[in-house]
PDB file of C-alpha atoms and ligand atoms in Angstrom:
ATOM      1  CA  MET A  29     -18.487 -83.761  56.751  1.00 90.00           C
ATOM      2  CA  SER A  30     -22.274 -84.081  56.693  1.00 97.00           C
ATOM      3  CA  ILE A  31     -24.548 -82.258  54.263  1.00 98.00           C
ATOM      4  CA  ALA A  32     -25.593 -79.870  57.026  1.00 98.00           C
ATOM      5  CA  GLU A  33     -21.968 -79.147  57.945  1.00 98.00           C
ATOM      6  CA  ASN A  34     -20.974 -78.599  54.310  1.00 98.00           C
ATOM      7  CA  LEU A  35     -23.912 -76.275  53.798  1.00 98.00           C
ATOM      8  CA  LEU A  36     -23.279 -74.186  56.882  1.00 98.00           C
ATOM      9  CA  SER A  37     -19.560 -73.868  56.291  1.00 97.00           C
ATOM     10  CA  ILE A  38     -20.262 -72.444  52.822  1.00 98.00           C
ATOM     11  CA  LYS A  39     -23.158 -70.278  53.955  1.00 97.00           C
ATOM     12  CA  ASN A  40     -21.350 -68.798  56.931  1.00 95.00           C
ATOM     13  CA  ASN A  41     -18.550 -67.571  54.712  1.00 95.00           C
ATOM     14  CA  LEU A  42     -20.687 -65.894  52.060  1.00 98.00           C
ATOM     15  CA  PRO A  43     -21.007 -62.125  51.810  1.00 98.00           C
ATOM     16  CA  GLU A  44     -24.516 -60.990  52.712  1.00 97.00           C
ATOM     17  CA  HIS A  45     -25.438 -59.951  49.164  1.00 97.00           C
ATOM     18  CA  VAL A  46     -24.779 -63.437  47.757  1.00 98.00           C
ATOM     19  CA  THR A  47     -27.624 -65.970  47.534  1.00 98.00           C
ATOM     20  CA  LEU A  48     -26.816 -69.662  47.757  1.00 98.00           C
ATOM     21  CA  VAL A  49     -28.750 -72.040  45.510  1.00 98.00           C
ATOM     22  CA  ALA A  50     -28.247 -75.607  46.757  1.00 98.00           C
ATOM     23  CA  VAL A  51     -28.024 -77.707  43.602  1.00 98.00           C
ATOM     24  CA  SER A  52     -29.674 -80.994  44.503  1.00 98.00           C
ATOM     25  CA  LYS A  53     -30.011 -82.677  41.097  1.00 98.00           C
ATOM     26  CA  THR A  54     -29.790 -86.502  41.222  1.00 98.00           C
ATOM     27  CA  LYS A  55     -29.867 -86.459  45.051  1.00 98.00           C
ATOM     28  CA  PRO A  56     -32.647 -88.138  47.055  1.00 98.00           C
ATOM     29  CA  VAL A  57     -35.249 -86.184  49.017  1.00 98.00           C
ATOM     30  CA  ALA A  58     -33.621 -87.332  52.283  1.00 98.00           C
ATOM     31  CA  ASP A  59     -30.474 -85.419  51.344  1.00 98.00           C
ATOM     32  CA  LEU A  60     -32.462 -82.314  50.460  1.00 98.00           C
ATOM     33  CA  MET A  61     -34.321 -82.584  53.761  1.00 98.00           C
ATOM     34  CA  GLU A  62     -31.024 -82.604  55.622  1.00 98.00           C
ATOM     35  CA  ALA A  63     -30.150 -79.304  53.967  1.00 98.00           C
ATOM     36  CA  TYR A  64     -33.691 -78.027  54.583  1.00 98.00           C
ATOM     37  CA  ASN A  65     -33.460 -78.867  58.266  1.00 98.00           C
ATOM     38  CA  ALA A  66     -30.169 -76.956  58.400  1.00 98.00           C
ATOM     39  CA  GLY A  67     -32.037 -73.897  57.122  1.00 98.00           C
ATOM     40  CA  GLN A  68     -31.683 -74.059  53.331  1.00 98.00           C
ATOM     41  CA  ARG A  69     -34.772 -72.909  51.423  1.00 98.00           C
ATOM     42  CA  ILE A  70     -33.519 -72.463  47.851  1.00 98.00           C
ATOM     43  CA  PHE A  71     -32.885 -75.578  45.792  1.00 99.00           C
ATOM     44  CA  GLY A  72     -31.745 -75.845  42.184  1.00 98.00           C
ATOM     45  CA  GLU A  73     -32.593 -78.703  39.843  1.00 98.00           C
ATOM     46  CA  ASN A  74     -31.810 -79.208  36.173  1.00 98.00           C
ATOM     47  CA  LYS A  75     -34.624 -81.561  35.143  1.00 98.00           C
ATOM     48  CA  ILE A  76     -38.242 -80.462  35.327  1.00 98.00           C
ATOM     49  CA  GLN A  77     -39.689 -83.876  36.105  1.00 98.00           C
ATOM     50  CA  GLU A  78     -37.249 -84.524  38.935  1.00 98.00           C
ATOM     51  CA  MET A  79     -37.841 -81.056  40.373  1.00 98.00           C
ATOM     52  CA  THR A  80     -41.614 -81.549  40.254  1.00 98.00           C
ATOM     53  CA  GLU A  81     -41.398 -84.876  42.072  1.00 98.00           C
ATOM     54  CA  LYS A  82     -39.335 -83.257  44.814  1.00 98.00           C
ATOM     55  CA  TRP A  83     -41.630 -80.217  45.000  1.00 98.00           C
ATOM     56  CA  GLU A  84     -44.601 -82.556  45.537  1.00 98.00           C
ATOM     57  CA  GLN A  85     -42.895 -84.343  48.402  1.00 98.00           C
ATOM     58  CA  MET A  86     -41.212 -81.488  50.214  1.00 98.00           C
ATOM     59  CA  PRO A  87     -42.295 -78.534  52.411  1.00 98.00           C
ATOM     60  CA  LYS A  88     -43.990 -75.732  50.528  1.00 98.00           C
ATOM     61  CA  ASP A  89     -41.798 -72.899  51.778  1.00 98.00           C
ATOM     62  CA  ILE A  90     -38.987 -74.031  49.469  1.00 98.00           C
ATOM     63  CA  GLN A  91     -38.081 -71.896  46.476  1.00 98.00           C
ATOM     64  CA  TRP A  92     -37.379 -74.044  43.444  1.00 99.00           C
ATOM     65  CA  HIS A  93     -34.916 -72.809  40.836  1.00 98.00           C
ATOM     66  CA  MET A  94     -34.651 -74.414  37.414  1.00 98.00           C
ATOM     67  CA  ILE A  95     -30.968 -74.191  36.510  1.00 98.00           C
ATOM     68  CA  GLY A  96     -30.863 -76.518  33.508  1.00 96.00           C
ATOM     69  CA  HIS A  97     -31.695 -76.094  29.875  1.00 95.00           C
ATOM     70  CA  VAL A  98     -35.471 -75.805  29.461  1.00 96.00           C
ATOM     71  CA  GLN A  99     -37.441 -77.277  26.588  1.00 96.00           C
ATOM     72  CA  THR A 100     -40.376 -75.107  25.615  1.00 97.00           C
ATOM     73  CA  ASN A 101     -42.880 -77.968  25.732  1.00 97.00           C
ATOM     74  CA  LYS A 102     -42.014 -78.756  29.370  1.00 98.00           C
ATOM     75  CA  VAL A 103     -42.511 -75.303  30.883  1.00 98.00           C
ATOM     76  CA  LYS A 104     -46.117 -76.182  31.729  1.00 98.00           C
ATOM     77  CA  PHE A 105     -45.000 -78.816  34.220  1.00 98.00           C
ATOM     78  CA  MET A 106     -43.289 -76.309  36.506  1.00 98.00           C
ATOM     79  CA  ALA A 107     -45.292 -73.132  35.884  1.00 98.00           C
ATOM     80  CA  GLU A 108     -47.413 -73.671  38.984  1.00 98.00           C
ATOM     81  CA  TYR A 109     -44.567 -73.430  41.446  1.00 98.00           C
ATOM     82  CA  VAL A 110     -41.119 -72.574  40.006  1.00 98.00           C
ATOM     83  CA  ASN A 111     -39.575 -69.442  41.542  1.00 98.00           C
ATOM     84  CA  LEU A 112     -36.708 -68.660  39.209  1.00 98.00           C
ATOM     85  CA  ILE A 113     -35.694 -70.035  35.821  1.00 98.00           C
ATOM     86  CA  HIS A 114     -31.958 -69.469  35.302  1.00 98.00           C
ATOM     87  CA  GLY A 115     -31.399 -70.718  31.783  1.00 95.00           C
ATOM     88  CA  VAL A 116     -33.695 -68.708  29.524  1.00 98.00           C
ATOM     89  CA  ASP A 117     -32.005 -68.491  26.151  1.00 96.00           C
ATOM     90  CA  SER A 118     -34.669 -67.566  23.605  1.00 97.00           C
ATOM     91  CA  LEU A 119     -37.608 -65.284  23.053  1.00 97.00           C
ATOM     92  CA  LYS A 120     -39.764 -68.285  22.240  1.00 97.00           C
ATOM     93  CA  LEU A 121     -39.044 -69.774  25.658  1.00 98.00           C
ATOM     94  CA  LEU A 122     -39.751 -66.471  27.384  1.00 98.00           C
ATOM     95  CA  GLN A 123     -43.099 -66.266  25.596  1.00 98.00           C
ATOM     96  CA  GLU A 124     -43.997 -69.796  26.640  1.00 98.00           C
ATOM     97  CA  ILE A 125     -43.066 -69.085  30.265  1.00 98.00           C
ATOM     98  CA  ASN A 126     -45.285 -66.007  30.143  1.00 98.00           C
ATOM     99  CA  LYS A 127     -48.168 -68.009  28.702  1.00 98.00           C
ATOM    100  CA  GLN A 128     -47.910 -70.789  31.263  1.00 98.00           C
ATOM    101  CA  ALA A 129     -47.446 -68.356  34.165  1.00 98.00           C
ATOM    102  CA  GLN A 130     -50.602 -66.559  33.063  1.00 98.00           C
ATOM    103  CA  LYS A 131     -52.597 -69.795  33.327  1.00 98.00           C
ATOM    104  CA  HIS A 132     -51.639 -69.974  36.983  1.00 98.00           C
ATOM    105  CA  ASN A 133     -52.072 -66.275  37.577  1.00 98.00           C
ATOM    106  CA  ARG A 134     -48.422 -65.984  38.510  1.00 98.00           C
ATOM    107  CA  VAL A 135     -45.406 -63.898  37.609  1.00 98.00           C
ATOM    108  CA  ILE A 136     -42.314 -66.036  37.046  1.00 98.00           C
ATOM    109  CA  ASP A 137     -38.850 -64.561  37.484  1.00 98.00           C
ATOM    110  CA  CYS A 138     -36.305 -65.397  34.801  1.00 98.00           C
ATOM    111  CA  LEU A 139     -32.598 -64.987  34.204  1.00 98.00           C
ATOM    112  CA  LEU A 140     -31.269 -64.777  30.667  1.00 98.00           C
ATOM    113  CA  GLN A 141     -28.394 -67.156  30.080  1.00 97.00           C
ATOM    114  CA  ILE A 142     -25.347 -65.657  28.397  1.00 97.00           C
ATOM    115  CA  TYR A 143     -22.820 -67.742  26.555  1.00 95.00           C
ATOM    116  CA  ILE A 144     -19.413 -66.964  28.047  1.00 93.00           C
ATOM    117  CA  ALA A 145     -17.494 -70.239  27.789  1.00 89.00           C
ATOM    118  CA  GLU A 146     -15.201 -71.504  25.094  1.00 85.00           C
ATOM    119  CA  GLU A 147     -17.132 -74.753  24.835  1.00 78.00           C
ATOM    120  CA  GLU A 148     -19.579 -75.568  22.120  1.00 72.00           C
ATOM    121  CA  SER A 149     -21.732 -77.657  24.420  1.00 65.00           C
ATOM    122  CA  LYS A 150     -22.940 -74.803  26.601  1.00 69.00           C
ATOM    123  CA  PHE A 151     -26.145 -72.913  25.941  1.00 84.00           C
ATOM    124  CA  GLY A 152     -26.739 -69.208  25.983  1.00 94.00           C
ATOM    125  CA  LEU A 153     -27.187 -65.926  24.171  1.00 96.00           C
ATOM    126  CA  ASP A 154     -24.554 -63.632  22.749  1.00 94.00           C
ATOM    127  CA  GLU A 155     -24.787 -59.900  23.387  1.00 95.00           C
ATOM    128  CA  GLU A 156     -26.576 -59.184  20.149  1.00 96.00           C
ATOM    129  CA  GLU A 157     -29.264 -61.778  20.851  1.00 97.00           C
ATOM    130  CA  LEU A 158     -29.572 -60.456  24.395  1.00 97.00           C
ATOM    131  CA  ASN A 159     -30.205 -56.945  23.113  1.00 97.00           C
ATOM    132  CA  GLU A 160     -32.759 -58.235  20.627  1.00 97.00           C
ATOM    133  CA  ILE A 161     -34.684 -59.863  23.457  1.00 97.00           C
ATOM    134  CA  PHE A 162     -34.502 -56.748  25.621  1.00 97.00           C
ATOM    135  CA  ASN A 163     -35.718 -54.582  22.758  1.00 96.00           C
ATOM    136  CA  PHE A 164     -38.552 -56.906  21.881  1.00 97.00           C
ATOM    137  CA  VAL A 165     -39.740 -57.230  25.452  1.00 96.00           C
ATOM    138  CA  GLN A 166     -39.519 -53.491  26.168  1.00 93.00           C
ATOM    139  CA  ASN A 167     -41.529 -52.760  23.027  1.00 95.00           C
ATOM    140  CA  ASN A 168     -44.153 -55.439  23.672  1.00 96.00           C
ATOM    141  CA  LYS A 169     -44.773 -55.055  27.380  1.00 95.00           C
ATOM    142  CA  GLU A 170     -48.387 -56.197  27.103  1.00 95.00           C
ATOM    143  CA  GLY A 171     -47.181 -59.601  25.979  1.00 96.00           C
ATOM    144  CA  PHE A 172     -44.959 -60.163  28.997  1.00 98.00           C
ATOM    145  CA  LYS A 173     -47.087 -59.339  32.010  1.00 97.00           C
ATOM    146  CA  ASN A 174     -46.426 -62.682  33.658  1.00 98.00           C
ATOM    147  CA  ILE A 175     -42.633 -62.752  33.553  1.00 98.00           C
ATOM    148  CA  ARG A 176     -39.882 -60.586  34.936  1.00 98.00           C
ATOM    149  CA  ILE A 177     -36.303 -60.614  33.726  1.00 98.00           C
ATOM    150  CA  VAL A 178     -34.433 -60.172  36.994  1.00 98.00           C
ATOM    151  CA  GLY A 179     -30.869 -60.922  35.980  1.00 98.00           C
ATOM    152  CA  LEU A 180     -28.337 -62.875  33.984  1.00 98.00           C
ATOM    153  CA  MET A 181     -26.751 -66.299  34.319  1.00 98.00           C
ATOM    154  CA  GLY A 182     -23.618 -67.835  32.868  1.00 97.00           C
ATOM    155  CA  MET A 183     -21.351 -70.854  33.108  1.00 95.00           C
ATOM    156  CA  ALA A 184     -17.601 -70.594  32.713  1.00 94.00           C
ATOM    157  CA  THR A 185     -15.519 -73.052  30.726  1.00 92.00           C
ATOM    158  CA  PHE A 186     -14.775 -76.293  32.584  1.00 90.00           C
ATOM    159  CA  THR A 187     -11.036 -75.763  33.074  1.00 92.00           C
ATOM    160  CA  ASP A 188      -8.401 -75.389  35.792  1.00 92.00           C
ATOM    161  CA  ASN A 189      -7.202 -72.181  34.180  1.00 95.00           C
ATOM    162  CA  GLN A 190      -8.258 -69.575  36.751  1.00 96.00           C
ATOM    163  CA  GLU A 191      -7.305 -66.688  34.490  1.00 96.00           C
ATOM    164  CA  GLN A 192      -9.627 -67.918  31.792  1.00 96.00           C
ATOM    165  CA  ILE A 193     -12.516 -68.422  34.221  1.00 97.00           C
ATOM    166  CA  LYS A 194     -11.892 -64.981  35.640  1.00 98.00           C
ATOM    167  CA  LYS A 195     -11.940 -63.469  32.162  1.00 97.00           C
ATOM    168  CA  GLU A 196     -15.296 -65.128  31.411  1.00 97.00           C
ATOM    169  CA  PHE A 197     -16.893 -64.066  34.706  1.00 98.00           C
ATOM    170  CA  THR A 198     -15.607 -60.526  34.263  1.00 98.00           C
ATOM    171  CA  HIS A 199     -17.088 -60.468  30.782  1.00 97.00           C
ATOM    172  CA  LEU A 200     -20.494 -61.524  32.101  1.00 98.00           C
ATOM    173  CA  LYS A 201     -20.323 -58.941  34.879  1.00 98.00           C
ATOM    174  CA  SER A 202     -19.591 -56.221  32.313  1.00 98.00           C
ATOM    175  CA  ILE A 203     -22.713 -57.197  30.325  1.00 98.00           C
ATOM    176  CA  PHE A 204     -24.703 -57.163  33.557  1.00 98.00           C
ATOM    177  CA  ASP A 205     -23.408 -53.687  34.404  1.00 98.00           C
ATOM    178  CA  ALA A 206     -23.966 -52.368  30.909  1.00 97.00           C
ATOM    179  CA  ASN A 207     -27.681 -53.210  31.149  1.00 97.00           C
ATOM    180  CA  GLN A 208     -28.377 -51.682  34.547  1.00 96.00           C
ATOM    181  CA  ASN A 209     -30.137 -48.812  32.779  1.00 94.00           C
ATOM    182  CA  LEU A 210     -33.011 -51.132  31.818  1.00 91.00           C
ATOM    183  CA  LYS A 211     -35.414 -50.409  34.593  1.00 88.00           C
ATOM    184  CA  SER A 212     -38.985 -51.350  33.868  1.00 91.00           C
ATOM    185  CA  GLU A 213     -41.579 -53.577  35.471  1.00 91.00           C
ATOM    186  CA  ILE A 214     -40.491 -56.402  33.214  1.00 95.00           C
ATOM    187  CA  CYS A 215     -36.722 -55.873  33.055  1.00 96.00           C
ATOM    188  CA  ASN A 216     -34.616 -55.041  36.074  1.00 97.00           C
ATOM    189  CA  LEU A 217     -31.311 -56.850  36.371  1.00 98.00           C
ATOM    190  CA  LYS A 218     -30.650 -57.472  40.038  1.00 98.00           C
ATOM    191  CA  SER A 219     -29.226 -61.001  40.131  1.00 98.00           C
ATOM    192  CA  LEU A 220     -26.055 -62.261  38.538  1.00 98.00           C
ATOM    193  CA  SER A 221     -26.027 -66.062  38.739  1.00 98.00           C
ATOM    194  CA  MET A 222     -22.494 -67.325  38.278  1.00 98.00           C
ATOM    195  CA  GLY A 223     -20.247 -69.715  40.176  1.00 98.00           C
ATOM    196  CA  MET A 224     -20.472 -73.407  41.066  1.00 97.00           C
ATOM    197  CA  SER A 225     -18.591 -75.628  43.560  1.00 97.00           C
ATOM    198  CA  GLY A 226     -15.252 -75.255  41.822  1.00 95.00           C
ATOM    199  CA  ASP A 227     -15.341 -71.568  41.028  1.00 96.00           C
ATOM    200  CA  TYR A 228     -17.833 -69.770  43.260  1.00 98.00           C
ATOM    201  CA  LYS A 229     -15.233 -67.866  45.273  1.00 97.00           C
ATOM    202  CA  LEU A 230     -13.739 -66.460  42.103  1.00 98.00           C
ATOM    203  CA  ALA A 231     -17.249 -65.729  40.822  1.00 98.00           C
ATOM    204  CA  ILE A 232     -18.046 -63.699  43.940  1.00 98.00           C
ATOM    205  CA  GLU A 233     -14.805 -61.742  43.513  1.00 98.00           C
ATOM    206  CA  CYS A 234     -15.961 -61.011  39.966  1.00 98.00           C
ATOM    207  CA  GLY A 235     -19.377 -59.740  41.089  1.00 98.00           C
ATOM    208  CA  SER A 236     -21.666 -62.756  41.387  1.00 98.00           C
ATOM    209  CA  THR A 237     -24.758 -62.301  43.545  1.00 98.00           C
ATOM    210  CA  MET A 238     -26.075 -65.859  43.230  1.00 98.00           C
ATOM    211  CA  ILE A 239     -24.043 -69.059  43.327  1.00 98.00           C
ATOM    212  CA  ARG A 240     -25.211 -72.535  42.353  1.00 98.00           C
ATOM    213  CA  VAL A 241     -23.421 -75.089  44.499  1.00 98.00           C
ATOM    214  CA  GLY A 242     -24.049 -78.828  44.322  1.00 98.00           C
ATOM    215  CA  SER A 243     -21.207 -81.243  44.961  1.00 98.00           C
ATOM    216  CA  SER A 244     -19.570 -79.167  47.711  1.00 98.00           C
ATOM    217  CA  ILE A 245     -22.804 -79.528  49.698  1.00 98.00           C
ATOM    218  CA  PHE A 246     -24.230 -82.919  48.710  1.00 98.00           C
ATOM    219  CA  GLY A 247     -21.062 -84.735  47.589  1.00 97.00           C
ATOM    220  CA  GLY A 248     -20.173 -86.006  44.136  1.00 95.00           C
ATOM    221  CA  ARG A 249     -22.752 -87.235  41.656  1.00 94.00           C
TER     222      ARG A 249
HETATM  223  C1  LIG B 328     -24.881 -79.097  38.276  1.00 67.49           C
HETATM  224  C2  LIG B 328     -24.888 -77.625  38.104  1.00 67.49           C
HETATM  225  C3  LIG B 328     -24.326 -76.779  39.075  1.00 67.49           C
HETATM  226  C4  LIG B 328     -23.639 -77.271  40.329  1.00 67.49           C
HETATM  227  O1  LIG B 328     -22.431 -77.899  40.033  1.00 67.49           O
HETATM  228  P1  LIG B 328     -21.421 -78.334  41.184  1.00 67.49           P
HETATM  229  O2  LIG B 328     -20.109 -78.364  40.481  1.00 67.49           O
HETATM  230  O3  LIG B 328     -21.863 -79.663  41.650  1.00 67.49           O
HETATM  231  O4  LIG B 328     -21.478 -77.310  42.241  1.00 67.49           O
HETATM  232  C5  LIG B 328     -24.418 -75.412  38.864  1.00 67.49           C
HETATM  233  N1  LIG B 328     -25.005 -74.899  37.774  1.00 67.49           N
HETATM  234  C6  LIG B 328     -25.554 -75.679  36.827  1.00 67.49           C
HETATM  235  C7  LIG B 328     -26.204 -75.042  35.652  1.00 67.49           C
HETATM  236  C8  LIG B 328     -25.503 -77.070  36.948  1.00 67.49           C
HETATM  237  O5  LIG B 328     -26.049 -77.831  35.992  1.00 67.49           O
END
């Protein structure tokens, strides 16, 4: 099937409350344009330089999501245009995003990444670190006028064991639910970013509101 056909067959079967991020990392602009012409407006990339090159070349009504691990010293390269940063995993990074957003007179939406997998290689916060960030931000609102924490993100273990994946997604959803009481201008958890090509249906069953799908749309990498 073509990119457009793949995209539409996924999109047409999604519940209305679920947002599809088309993960286009490593793919050429021509492939992204095929998805764009089929109606897709949200693209996810995991490298800032690659995302910036694509942003420069592509229509300006696209929303660019950074889904990869972000190095603090590279935030400045995307602060002008990025719409949502999925993988925020430290206070230091949040402060840098705020600082760079301020320079462009923007407010940048962020998701905090939670560590849910049983793999050492994945990034993310544990619940204690998450609460520390929430507390700090809520008590220092003046310092975070140019960011909003709009949800959480997580990646399940890379395994065929559906029960394990389900357990991890359910865990993330419970953290998401437990923090629904945080309602301020800076913190308001609306989006739960979980689920990729192999596990997005399960993720939606477990409460995902935002899925990040790459290979099922654009083919293998
Ligand atoms: C690459 C990537 C995806 C998409 O993976 P697919 O299996 O190709 O759908 C989703 N989330 C993150 C964080 C990624 O790096």
